[in-house]
Tab-separated table of C-alpha atoms (C1' of nucleotides) in Angstrom:
chain	number	residue	atom	x	y	z
A	1	MET	CA	65.458	-2.808	-136.982
A	2	LEU	CA	62.246	-1.876	-138.760
A	3	GLY	CA	59.108	-2.725	-136.816
A	4	SER	CA	55.994	-4.678	-137.657
A	5	VAL	CA	56.645	-6.770	-140.709
A	6	ARG	CA	54.286	-9.031	-138.810
A	7	THR	CA	51.132	-9.493	-140.812
A	8	TYR	CA	47.996	-11.551	-140.361
A	9	GLY	CA	48.389	-12.805	-143.922
A	10	GLN	CA	44.666	-12.663	-144.563
A	11	TYR	CA	42.910	-11.404	-147.668
A	12	CYS	CA	40.415	-9.510	-145.525
A	13	ALA	CA	39.862	-5.765	-145.380
A	14	MET	CA	39.802	-5.680	-141.612
A	15	ALA	CA	42.937	-7.804	-141.206
A	16	ARG	CA	44.766	-5.626	-143.712
A	17	GLY	CA	43.640	-2.526	-141.876
A	18	LEU	CA	44.861	-3.983	-138.617
A	19	ASP	CA	48.174	-4.815	-140.268
A	20	LEU	CA	48.656	-1.071	-140.676
A	21	VAL	CA	47.098	0.447	-137.559
A	22	GLY	CA	46.468	-2.512	-135.256
A	23	ASP	CA	49.673	-2.292	-133.246
A	24	ARG	CA	49.707	-1.013	-129.719
A	25	TRP	CA	49.603	2.826	-129.449
A	26	THR	CA	49.100	3.327	-133.196
A	27	LEU	CA	45.434	4.327	-133.085
A	28	LEU	CA	46.098	6.570	-130.101
A	29	ILE	CA	48.763	8.363	-132.114
A	30	VAL	CA	46.141	8.838	-134.818
A	31	ARG	CA	43.739	10.181	-132.190
A	32	GLU	CA	46.400	12.710	-131.160
A	33	LEU	CA	46.980	13.844	-134.730
A	34	ILE	CA	43.233	14.234	-135.223
A	35	SER	CA	42.730	16.033	-131.910
A	36	LEU	CA	45.755	18.309	-132.087
A	37	GLY	CA	46.192	18.753	-135.807
A	38	PRO	CA	49.749	18.830	-137.162
A	39	SER	CA	51.992	18.306	-134.166
A	40	ARG	CA	55.547	18.210	-133.056
A	41	TYR	CA	57.121	15.141	-131.501
A	42	ALA	CA	57.130	16.537	-127.978
A	43	ASP	CA	53.445	17.509	-128.196
A	44	LEU	CA	52.555	13.993	-129.259
A	45	GLN	CA	54.486	12.640	-126.300
A	46	ARG	CA	52.533	14.903	-123.945
A	47	GLY	CA	49.254	13.535	-125.276
A	48	LEU	CA	50.403	9.927	-124.984
A	49	PRO	CA	51.468	9.568	-121.361
A	50	GLY	CA	53.456	6.418	-120.833
A	51	ILE	CA	54.552	5.797	-124.405
A	52	ALA	CA	58.191	4.894	-124.811
A	53	THR	CA	60.011	7.423	-126.901
A	54	ASN	CA	61.513	4.809	-129.196
A	55	LEU	CA	58.086	3.327	-129.714
A	56	LEU	CA	56.658	6.689	-130.740
A	57	ALA	CA	59.522	7.167	-133.184
A	58	ASN	CA	58.957	3.646	-134.604
A	59	ARG	CA	55.226	4.122	-134.988
A	60	LEU	CA	55.616	7.477	-136.695
A	61	ARG	CA	58.062	5.921	-139.133
A	62	GLU	CA	55.678	3.040	-139.852
A	63	LEU	CA	52.734	5.399	-140.302
A	64	GLU	CA	54.802	7.529	-142.612
A	65	HIS	CA	55.822	4.462	-144.587
A	66	ALA	CA	52.188	3.397	-144.841
A	67	GLY	CA	51.294	6.793	-146.272
A	68	LEU	CA	49.120	7.785	-143.327
A	69	VAL	CA	51.393	10.428	-141.806
A	70	ALA	CA	53.511	13.068	-143.513
A	71	ARG	CA	56.582	14.567	-141.916
A	72	THR	CA	57.346	18.207	-142.691
A	73	GLU	CA	60.401	20.212	-141.738
A	74	LEU	CA	59.388	23.759	-140.896
A	75	PRO	CA	61.818	26.423	-142.137
A	76	ARG	CA	63.449	28.981	-139.887
A	77	PRO	CA	62.691	30.429	-137.454
A	78	ALA	CA	60.431	27.597	-136.299
A	79	ASN	CA	62.895	24.982	-137.464
A	80	ALA	CA	60.864	22.068	-136.197
A	81	THR	CA	59.626	18.739	-137.490
A	82	VAL	CA	55.875	18.540	-137.802
A	83	PHE	CA	53.836	15.363	-138.158
A	84	ALA	CA	50.439	15.494	-139.818
A	85	LEU	CA	47.899	13.024	-141.123
A	86	THR	CA	47.653	12.569	-144.846
A	87	GLU	CA	44.206	12.448	-146.440
A	88	ARG	CA	44.236	8.689	-146.167
A	89	GLY	CA	45.320	8.933	-142.540
A	90	ALA	CA	42.584	11.447	-141.752
A	91	ALA	CA	40.098	8.922	-143.149
A	92	LEU	CA	40.765	6.867	-140.026
A	93	GLU	CA	38.506	9.255	-138.112
A	94	GLY	CA	35.538	6.984	-138.811
A	95	ILE	CA	37.258	4.159	-136.956
A	96	VAL	CA	38.191	6.492	-134.113
A	97	ARG	CA	34.613	7.756	-133.914
A	98	GLU	CA	33.186	4.239	-133.681
A	99	PHE	CA	35.675	3.384	-130.957
A	100	VAL	CA	34.649	6.469	-129.033
A	101	LYS	CA	30.961	5.621	-129.424
A	102	TRP	CA	31.505	2.047	-128.308
A	103	GLY	CA	33.760	3.097	-125.451
A	104	ALA	CA	31.436	5.816	-124.155
A	105	PRO	CA	29.788	3.575	-121.520
A	106	LEU	CA	33.260	2.781	-120.181
A	107	MET	CA	33.623	6.412	-119.146
A	108	ALA	CA	31.010	6.116	-116.403
A	109	THR	CA	33.668	5.452	-113.801
A	110	HIS	CA	36.848	7.441	-113.355
A	111	ALA	CA	39.946	5.930	-111.804
A	112	PRO	CA	41.788	8.715	-110.001
A	113	ASP	CA	45.193	7.713	-111.356
A	114	ASP	CA	44.053	7.678	-114.981
A	115	THR	CA	45.582	10.540	-116.907
A	116	PHE	CA	43.403	13.017	-118.736
A	117	ARG	CA	43.954	15.636	-121.421
A	118	PRO	CA	41.069	17.931	-122.393
A	119	HIS	CA	41.927	17.694	-126.092
A	120	TRP	CA	41.019	13.987	-125.948
A	121	LEU	CA	37.418	15.195	-125.902
A	122	LEU	CA	37.595	16.546	-129.446
A	123	VAL	CA	36.255	13.505	-131.285
A	124	PRO	CA	33.624	12.734	-128.620
A	125	LEU	CA	32.447	16.359	-128.655
A	126	ARG	CA	31.865	16.165	-132.398
A	127	GLY	CA	29.103	13.675	-131.682
A	128	LEU	CA	27.862	15.307	-128.520
A	129	CYS	CA	27.336	18.972	-129.423
A	130	HIS	CA	24.713	20.770	-131.452
A	131	ASP	CA	23.562	24.334	-132.019
A	132	ALA	CA	20.371	24.848	-130.066
A	133	THR	CA	20.091	28.530	-131.040
A	134	PRO	CA	20.676	28.626	-134.803
A	135	GLY	CA	19.568	32.223	-135.078
A	136	ALA	CA	22.048	33.621	-132.572
A	137	PRO	CA	25.358	35.119	-133.690
A	138	ALA	CA	28.389	32.843	-133.854
A	139	GLN	CA	29.826	31.835	-130.500
A	140	VAL	CA	32.746	29.774	-129.260
A	141	VAL	CA	32.868	27.602	-126.146
A	142	ARG	CA	36.260	26.424	-125.013
A	143	VAL	CA	36.708	23.143	-123.183
A	144	GLY	CA	39.939	22.970	-121.218
A	145	THR	CA	42.537	25.660	-121.755
A	146	ALA	CA	44.093	27.549	-124.631
A	147	ALA	CA	47.143	25.306	-124.361
A	148	ASP	CA	45.212	22.033	-124.208
A	149	GLY	CA	41.559	21.872	-125.133
A	150	CYS	CA	38.922	22.190	-127.801
A	151	ASP	CA	37.033	25.117	-129.245
A	152	ILE	CA	33.384	24.426	-129.996
A	153	ALA	CA	32.161	26.933	-132.564
A	154	ALA	CA	28.400	27.271	-133.034
A	155	ASP	CA	27.134	29.199	-136.036
A	156	ALA	CA	23.919	29.071	-138.051
A	157	GLY	CA	22.765	25.746	-136.735
A	158	THR	CA	25.965	23.789	-137.080
A	159	VAL	CA	28.863	23.220	-134.716
A	160	SER	CA	32.488	22.569	-135.508
A	161	VAL	CA	34.987	21.364	-132.950
A	162	ALA	CA	38.646	22.242	-133.420
A	163	PRO	CA	41.796	22.152	-131.289
A	164	SER	CA	41.833	25.193	-129.032
A	165	SER	CA	43.699	28.079	-130.590
A	166	PRO	CA	45.404	30.794	-128.549
A	167	SER	CA	44.280	33.328	-131.161
A	168	THR	CA	40.617	32.646	-130.382
A	169	THR	CA	38.819	34.373	-127.536
A	170	PRO	CA	35.961	32.128	-126.433
A	171	ASP	CA	32.602	33.389	-125.206
A	172	ALA	CA	32.700	30.820	-122.439
A	173	THR	CA	35.233	28.405	-120.995
A	174	VAL	CA	34.422	25.085	-119.371
A	175	ASP	CA	36.931	23.226	-117.257
A	176	GLY	CA	37.081	21.043	-114.185
A	177	ASP	CA	37.421	17.453	-113.108
A	178	PRO	CA	37.620	14.983	-115.998
A	179	ASP	CA	34.553	13.045	-114.928
A	180	ALA	CA	32.606	16.249	-114.353
A	181	LEU	CA	33.447	17.422	-117.866
A	182	VAL	CA	32.283	14.117	-119.318
A	183	ALA	CA	29.161	14.161	-117.176
A	184	LEU	CA	28.348	17.666	-118.358
A	185	PHE	CA	28.586	16.897	-122.058
A	186	THR	CA	26.794	13.557	-121.806
A	187	GLY	CA	23.937	15.219	-119.961
A	188	ARG	CA	24.451	13.496	-116.632
A	189	LEU	CA	25.466	16.777	-115.006
A	190	PRO	CA	23.039	19.701	-115.392
A	191	ILE	CA	24.564	22.909	-116.708
A	192	ALA	CA	23.315	24.787	-113.662
A	193	ALA	CA	25.161	22.364	-111.404
A	194	ALA	CA	28.338	22.727	-113.434
A	195	ASP	CA	28.013	26.499	-113.186
A	196	ALA	CA	27.408	26.321	-109.454
A	197	ALA	CA	30.524	24.186	-109.148
A	198	GLY	CA	32.557	26.927	-110.810
A	199	MET	CA	33.259	24.935	-113.948
A	200	ILE	CA	31.995	27.636	-116.296
A	201	THR	CA	33.622	31.000	-116.965
A	202	GLY	CA	31.923	33.564	-119.171
A	203	ASP	CA	28.578	33.272	-120.911
A	204	VAL	CA	26.650	30.317	-119.480
A	205	GLU	CA	24.096	30.664	-122.273
A	206	ALA	CA	26.790	29.871	-124.830
A	207	VAL	CA	27.434	26.632	-122.996
A	208	ARG	CA	23.726	25.884	-122.902
A	209	ARG	CA	23.636	26.481	-126.645
A	210	VAL	CA	26.088	23.735	-127.584
A	211	VAL	CA	25.753	21.128	-124.834
A	212	GLY	CA	23.517	18.223	-125.659
A	213	GLY	CA	23.311	16.171	-128.814
A	214	THR	CA	21.019	13.523	-130.144
A	215	PRO	CA	20.358	10.599	-127.780
A	216	ALA	CA	22.015	8.286	-130.313
A	217	SER	CA	25.257	10.211	-130.136
A	218	LEU	CA	25.527	9.496	-126.433
A	219	GLY	CA	26.501	5.968	-127.363
A	220	ALA	CA	23.827	4.455	-125.169
A	221	GLN	CA	24.387	0.736	-125.480
A	222	GLY	CA	24.079	-2.078	-122.930
A	223	SER	CA	26.317	-2.121	-119.885
A	224	ALA	CA	29.897	-3.251	-119.425
B	1	MET	CA	48.580	-16.546	-115.930
B	2	LEU	CA	45.895	-14.020	-116.765
B	3	GLY	CA	46.643	-11.933	-119.832
B	4	SER	CA	46.518	-8.240	-120.548
B	5	VAL	CA	46.240	-6.338	-117.299
B	6	ARG	CA	48.191	-3.842	-119.350
B	7	THR	CA	46.185	-0.675	-119.682
B	8	TYR	CA	46.798	2.707	-121.249
B	9	GLY	CA	45.669	4.350	-118.038
B	10	GLN	CA	43.854	7.106	-119.874
B	11	TYR	CA	40.443	8.547	-119.096
B	12	CYS	CA	39.524	8.429	-122.781
B	13	ALA	CA	36.778	6.416	-124.419
B	14	MET	CA	39.000	5.210	-127.214
B	15	ALA	CA	41.856	4.203	-124.936
B	16	ARG	CA	39.444	2.330	-122.686
B	17	GLY	CA	37.973	0.581	-125.692
B	18	LEU	CA	41.435	-0.390	-126.845
B	19	ASP	CA	42.195	-1.692	-123.359
B	20	LEU	CA	39.459	-4.265	-123.962
B	21	VAL	CA	39.745	-5.120	-127.663
B	22	GLY	CA	43.028	-3.571	-128.772
B	23	ASP	CA	45.240	-6.608	-128.323
B	24	ARG	CA	46.494	-8.578	-131.270
B	25	TRP	CA	43.908	-11.001	-132.733
B	26	THR	CA	41.092	-9.749	-130.499
B	27	LEU	CA	39.154	-7.809	-133.131
B	28	LEU	CA	39.626	-10.651	-135.606
B	29	ILE	CA	38.062	-13.020	-133.088
B	30	VAL	CA	35.153	-10.593	-132.885
B	31	ARG	CA	34.959	-10.579	-136.686
B	32	GLU	CA	34.735	-14.390	-136.601
B	33	LEU	CA	31.966	-14.368	-134.035
B	34	ILE	CA	30.056	-11.805	-136.102
B	35	SER	CA	30.631	-13.647	-139.372
B	36	LEU	CA	29.979	-17.171	-138.120
B	37	GLY	CA	27.560	-16.549	-135.301
B	38	PRO	CA	27.926	-18.679	-132.168
B	39	SER	CA	30.936	-20.902	-132.802
B	40	ARG	CA	32.936	-23.722	-131.397
B	41	TYR	CA	36.604	-23.413	-130.579
B	42	ALA	CA	37.772	-25.378	-133.600
B	43	ASP	CA	35.629	-23.329	-135.978
B	44	LEU	CA	37.155	-20.149	-134.621
B	45	GLN	CA	40.600	-21.611	-135.164
B	46	ARG	CA	39.757	-22.399	-138.787
B	47	GLY	CA	38.753	-18.788	-139.364
B	48	LEU	CA	41.909	-17.439	-137.730
B	49	PRO	CA	44.764	-19.133	-139.584
B	50	GLY	CA	48.023	-18.738	-137.750
B	51	ILE	CA	46.661	-17.993	-134.287
B	52	ALA	CA	48.361	-19.883	-131.481
B	53	THR	CA	45.936	-22.123	-129.656
B	54	ASN	CA	46.862	-20.783	-126.226
B	55	LEU	CA	46.403	-17.252	-127.499
B	56	LEU	CA	42.899	-18.023	-128.713
B	57	ALA	CA	42.049	-19.556	-125.358
B	58	ASN	CA	43.470	-16.521	-123.540
B	59	ARG	CA	41.617	-14.029	-125.697
B	60	LEU	CA	38.320	-15.852	-125.304
B	61	ARG	CA	38.775	-15.819	-121.549
B	62	GLU	CA	39.552	-12.097	-121.570
B	63	LEU	CA	36.573	-11.351	-123.791
B	64	GLU	CA	34.371	-13.398	-121.517
B	65	HIS	CA	35.708	-11.571	-118.491
B	66	ALA	CA	35.016	-8.234	-120.202
B	67	GLY	CA	31.426	-9.285	-120.796
B	68	LEU	CA	31.756	-9.314	-124.574
B	69	VAL	CA	31.600	-13.075	-125.122
B	70	ALA	CA	29.443	-15.673	-123.435
B	71	ARG	CA	30.421	-19.308	-123.181
B	72	THR	CA	27.648	-21.877	-123.329
B	73	GLU	CA	27.890	-25.610	-122.772
B	74	LEU	CA	25.561	-27.392	-125.149
B	75	PRO	CA	23.777	-30.392	-123.625
B	76	ARG	CA	23.924	-33.879	-125.083
B	77	PRO	CA	24.129	-35.019	-127.749
B	78	ALA	CA	26.056	-32.014	-129.062
B	79	ASN	CA	28.069	-31.736	-125.872
B	80	ALA	CA	30.184	-28.881	-127.087
B	81	THR	CA	31.261	-25.477	-125.845
B	82	VAL	CA	29.877	-22.615	-127.871
B	83	PHE	CA	31.210	-19.058	-127.844
B	84	ALA	CA	28.904	-16.226	-128.764
B	85	LEU	CA	28.955	-12.451	-128.582
B	86	THR	CA	26.913	-10.788	-125.885
B	87	GLU	CA	24.811	-7.780	-126.801
B	88	ARG	CA	27.654	-5.527	-125.777
B	89	GLY	CA	30.054	-7.621	-127.837
B	90	ALA	CA	27.806	-7.510	-130.867
B	91	ALA	CA	27.847	-3.715	-130.578
B	92	LEU	CA	31.452	-3.894	-131.779
B	93	GLU	CA	30.142	-4.398	-135.308
B	94	GLY	CA	30.250	-0.654	-135.889
B	95	ILE	CA	33.990	-0.679	-135.300
B	96	VAL	CA	34.402	-3.715	-137.525
B	97	ARG	CA	32.368	-2.045	-140.256
B	98	GLU	CA	34.486	1.112	-140.153
B	99	PHE	CA	37.639	-0.985	-140.346
B	100	VAL	CA	36.259	-2.803	-143.366
B	101	LYS	CA	35.322	0.456	-145.046
B	102	TRP	CA	38.706	1.956	-144.403
B	103	GLY	CA	40.522	-1.209	-145.423
B	104	ALA	CA	38.563	-1.688	-148.648
B	105	PRO	CA	41.171	0.054	-150.845
B	106	LEU	CA	43.768	-2.336	-149.438
B	107	MET	CA	41.959	-5.211	-151.131
B	108	ALA	CA	42.920	-4.055	-154.623
B	109	THR	CA	45.904	-6.365	-154.693
B	110	HIS	CA	45.897	-10.009	-153.693
B	111	ALA	CA	49.029	-11.735	-152.437
B	112	PRO	CA	48.804	-15.386	-153.503
B	113	ASP	CA	49.899	-16.717	-150.109
B	114	ASP	CA	47.309	-14.734	-148.181
B	115	THR	CA	44.650	-16.995	-146.753
B	116	PHE	CA	41.011	-16.421	-147.545
B	117	ARG	CA	37.699	-17.607	-146.093
B	118	PRO	CA	34.461	-16.697	-147.882
B	119	HIS	CA	32.695	-15.968	-144.599
B	120	TRP	CA	35.078	-13.044	-144.084
B	121	LEU	CA	32.973	-11.272	-146.702
B	122	LEU	CA	29.925	-11.098	-144.453
B	123	VAL	CA	30.470	-7.654	-142.980
B	124	PRO	CA	31.725	-6.157	-146.276
B	125	LEU	CA	28.708	-7.591	-148.108
B	126	ARG	CA	26.347	-5.855	-145.699
B	127	GLY	CA	27.576	-2.556	-147.103
B	128	LEU	CA	27.921	-3.724	-150.669
B	129	CYS	CA	24.577	-5.352	-151.487
B	130	HIS	CA	21.131	-3.965	-152.175
B	131	ASP	CA	17.853	-5.204	-153.585
B	132	ALA	CA	17.532	-3.895	-157.122
B	133	THR	CA	14.219	-5.675	-157.733
B	134	PRO	CA	12.079	-4.954	-154.669
B	135	GLY	CA	8.968	-6.343	-156.305
B	136	ALA	CA	10.388	-9.775	-157.047
B	137	PRO	CA	9.812	-12.711	-154.695
B	138	ALA	CA	12.415	-13.378	-152.011
B	139	GLN	CA	15.672	-14.833	-153.256
B	140	VAL	CA	18.931	-16.026	-151.722
B	141	VAL	CA	22.382	-15.760	-153.228
B	142	ARG	CA	25.119	-17.785	-151.615
B	143	VAL	CA	28.727	-16.628	-151.632
B	144	GLY	CA	31.188	-19.440	-151.027
B	145	THR	CA	29.878	-22.803	-149.912
B	146	ALA	CA	27.349	-24.158	-147.456
B	147	ALA	CA	30.187	-25.008	-145.086
B	148	ASP	CA	31.922	-21.624	-145.329
B	149	GLY	CA	30.173	-18.651	-146.851
B	150	CYS	CA	27.390	-16.117	-146.624
B	151	ASP	CA	23.758	-16.151	-147.662
B	152	ILE	CA	22.499	-12.892	-149.120
B	153	ALA	CA	18.721	-12.770	-148.779
B	154	ALA	CA	16.863	-10.160	-150.845
B	155	ASP	CA	13.228	-9.485	-150.035
B	156	ALA	CA	10.955	-6.506	-150.482
B	157	GLY	CA	13.702	-4.002	-151.092
B	158	THR	CA	16.025	-4.942	-148.278
B	159	VAL	CA	18.882	-7.397	-148.059
B	160	SER	CA	20.152	-9.332	-145.075
B	161	VAL	CA	23.443	-11.162	-145.023
B	162	ALA	CA	23.841	-14.155	-142.733
B	163	PRO	CA	26.322	-16.999	-142.322
B	164	SER	CA	25.545	-19.668	-144.917
B	165	SER	CA	23.205	-22.287	-143.554
B	166	PRO	CA	23.116	-25.866	-144.856
B	167	SER	CA	19.337	-25.832	-144.446
B	168	THR	CA	18.988	-23.051	-147.011
B	169	THR	CA	18.836	-23.786	-150.741
B	170	PRO	CA	20.103	-20.690	-152.554
B	171	ASP	CA	18.748	-19.497	-155.894
B	172	ALA	CA	22.290	-18.844	-157.030
B	173	THR	CA	25.776	-19.589	-155.781
B	174	VAL	CA	28.840	-17.441	-156.407
B	175	ASP	CA	32.330	-18.733	-155.825
B	176	GLY	CA	35.801	-18.432	-157.269
B	177	ASP	CA	39.145	-16.778	-156.707
B	178	PRO	CA	39.196	-14.448	-153.705
B	179	ASP	CA	40.144	-11.394	-155.739
B	180	ALA	CA	37.524	-12.220	-158.376
B	181	LEU	CA	34.858	-12.412	-155.665
B	182	VAL	CA	35.901	-9.056	-154.268
B	183	ALA	CA	36.078	-7.547	-157.749
B	184	LEU	CA	32.571	-8.805	-158.495
B	185	PHE	CA	30.957	-7.306	-155.415
B	186	THR	CA	32.852	-4.014	-155.628
B	187	GLY	CA	31.781	-3.619	-159.247
B	188	ARG	CA	35.198	-3.977	-160.800
B	189	LEU	CA	34.230	-7.290	-162.416
B	190	PRO	CA	31.056	-7.269	-164.519
B	191	ILE	CA	28.512	-9.946	-163.651
B	192	ALA	CA	28.579	-11.205	-167.230
B	193	ALA	CA	32.326	-11.722	-166.980
B	194	ALA	CA	31.963	-13.566	-163.676
B	195	ASP	CA	29.319	-15.755	-165.240
B	196	ALA	CA	31.490	-16.443	-168.272
B	197	ALA	CA	34.307	-17.408	-165.924
B	198	GLY	CA	32.062	-20.015	-164.353
B	199	MET	CA	31.821	-18.268	-160.995
B	200	ILE	CA	28.034	-18.321	-160.925
B	201	THR	CA	25.805	-21.366	-160.506
B	202	GLY	CA	22.025	-21.054	-160.745
B	203	ASP	CA	20.017	-17.913	-161.422
B	204	VAL	CA	22.284	-15.169	-162.728
B	205	GLU	CA	19.442	-12.670	-162.338
B	206	ALA	CA	19.413	-13.268	-158.603
B	207	VAL	CA	23.072	-12.279	-158.520
B	208	ARG	CA	22.341	-9.205	-160.599
B	209	ARG	CA	19.612	-8.325	-158.135
B	210	VAL	CA	21.874	-8.046	-155.089
B	211	VAL	CA	25.265	-7.054	-156.485
B	212	GLY	CA	26.054	-3.360	-156.337
B	213	GLY	CA	25.504	-0.912	-153.530
B	214	THR	CA	25.772	2.804	-153.077
B	215	PRO	CA	29.020	4.384	-154.259
B	216	ALA	CA	29.715	5.443	-150.687
B	217	SER	CA	29.643	1.861	-149.460
B	218	LEU	CA	32.478	0.973	-151.797
B	219	GLY	CA	34.770	2.799	-149.437
B	220	ALA	CA	36.221	4.975	-152.167
B	221	GLN	CA	38.862	7.043	-150.404
B	222	GLY	CA	42.306	8.243	-151.500
B	223	SER	CA	44.986	5.734	-152.360
B	224	ALA	CA	47.225	3.630	-150.153
C	1	DC	C1'	38.040	-35.394	-130.865
C	2	DA	C1'	37.219	-30.704	-128.659
C	3	DG	C1'	39.251	-27.603	-125.604
C	4	DC	C1'	42.535	-26.283	-123.703
C	5	DA	C1'	47.598	-26.103	-120.620
C	6	DT	C1'	52.676	-26.253	-120.747
C	7	DC	C1'	57.066	-25.357	-122.473
C	8	DC	C1'	60.143	-22.921	-125.161
C	9	DT	C1'	61.882	-19.415	-128.307
C	10	DG	C1'	61.846	-14.967	-130.555
C	11	DT	C1'	59.861	-10.456	-130.837
C	12	DT	C1'	57.840	-6.462	-128.946
C	13	DC	C1'	57.162	-3.342	-125.241
C	14	DG	C1'	58.409	-0.254	-121.363
C	15	DA	C1'	61.661	2.450	-118.745
C	16	DT	C1'	65.635	4.824	-118.525
C	17	DA	C1'	69.834	6.877	-120.247
C	18	DC	C1'	72.045	9.229	-123.636
C	19	DT	C1'	73.003	12.185	-128.166
C	20	DG	C1'	73.137	15.652	-132.413
D	1	DC	C1'	63.680	19.208	-129.750
D	2	DA	C1'	63.723	14.935	-131.828
D	3	DG	C1'	65.067	11.325	-131.539
D	4	DT	C1'	68.782	6.690	-130.771
D	5	DA	C1'	70.750	2.997	-127.591
D	6	DT	C1'	70.217	-0.372	-124.258
D	7	DC	C1'	68.249	-3.890	-121.362
D	8	DG	C1'	64.937	-6.581	-118.622
D	9	DA	C1'	60.111	-7.913	-118.691
D	10	DA	C1'	56.060	-9.086	-120.986
D	11	DC	C1'	53.910	-10.984	-124.866
D	12	DA	C1'	53.277	-13.637	-129.317
D	13	DG	C1'	54.120	-17.919	-132.029
D	14	DG	C1'	54.835	-22.825	-132.568
D	15	DA	C1'	55.012	-27.466	-131.037
D	16	DT	C1'	53.424	-30.766	-128.121
D	17	DG	C1'	50.992	-33.005	-124.202
D	18	DC	C1'	47.073	-33.540	-121.292
D	19	DT	C1'	42.093	-34.460	-120.126
D	20	DG	C1'	37.073	-35.351	-120.325
DNA sequence: CAGCATCCTGTTCGATACTG
DNA sequence: CAGTATCGAACAGGATGCTG
C-alpha cells in the first residue's frame, strides 16, 4: 500500500538521495513547489500535466514522510490543504538548478505538443537575469500572467524571481510562444524583435534591464 | 524492445533532462562512469550491486543513443568493449555533485547490509579535500585499494581526485569501515583516531595534508 | 569469459472512474 | 477540493541461456 520501500541499498550519498527523490515525477513535484511556493493539490496537478492523481497523492505522502514536504490545513474560510517544502526540501533547489543548467541545450527545439507553463521558467530565470541598471528605481517584469508566471524584481543591482502575485502590478509583462520566451531570455531573440512581435506590454526598458545574464548561466555546453 | 520512449512531454529543461537520465539506475551508471573512468561491462556491474544485467544493457544503449555514452571496441589483445562518457555525458557531474552534497547528511547512519565501494567516494572527495601544505612536494593519498579506490593527489595548493591506478604508488593509504572512512573525511573522526584504529598506512602527514575542506563542502544543511 | 538476450514474475505507472 | 479505487500496460528484478 505504501510506495517505494525499494532502495538501492548502497552506502553512497547519491544513491541515498535517489532513494528519496529518484522516483518518477518526484523531482518535478519539487520543481512545482519551488516555482509556485506553497500549493494546493489541484494547483500541483495543473503544473504536472499527465500525472496520475493517485501517483501525486503517493508522492506527496512519501515526501512528507521523508521530511521534505509539510502539509498544512488552512483554517476557515480558506479551508484547504496546502503543501509546502520544508527547509530540507527547499535545499533540493541546487539539484533542480543543475538539472536546469544541464538541460538548457535541450530547449533549443520545441515540440508543438509539449505542454508549457510559464511558472516553469522560475528556476531558469534565476540564472538568466541580472540588473543592468543598478541605479534605477525598483522595477518588476512579469513573465506569463498573474495566474501563472514569474515576477522578476530588479532593485539596486540584484534581481529576485518569485511566483507571480496578483497583488503586484508589473512595469512590463512578457508573454508569447514558449520557444520565443526561452529564446528571449537566453539571448537568441533580440528584445526589439520580441517587442515587434507583440510579446512585450508596458515598459520595454524594464525588460531590457533584466534580460541577459552571464554567459556561464546560459548553460552553454556541447550539443545533444 | 527499446526502452523508455516514455517522456514527460513538457517544454521544461528539467523535465527534458529527466527524460534522458531520470530512469532508475541511470544516474548511478553515470556516477560509475565518472568514478571509474572508461569501464567495461563487468566493472560497471560490480559497482552497481543489484542491477539486473538486461537493465544495465538497456540503460547503456539508451545513454549511447542520447549521446551521453560512447562505446569503444578495444583492439587485440585487450579485445574488450569499453564504455565512456562523452563530453556531454561528463557534464552531468554537476548534477551528481549536487546530489552528493544534498545527500551528505543521509550518510550519518550506516546500515550494515548496505553495500559499499570505495570508488563511490570520488565525487564526494572532490568537495571534501584541500591542500593544507601548498609548499610541500606533490603527494598522493589512496582511499581504498589499488583495485577499487581513489587517489587524492595534492600539489601546489590544489588537489585532484582520480580513480586509483595500479601504476601509482601512494604516500599513504586509508582504508577501513565505510562509516569510519566517511567520518574521517567529513571531520567527524579525528585523524589521530583513524591512525590509532589502524586505518592509515604510510605517511600520516600526507593524510593530514588533504583531509578537511571548507565547511560549505561538508553539505551541512538541516536534518533528515 | 565478456557482453549481452530471453523468459518469467512482481511492482509501478497511467488512465479513468468514483467518493467524502 | 483532495483525494481513493480499480485495472491493464509498462517496467524492474532475478535467473538462466546464448554467442563470439
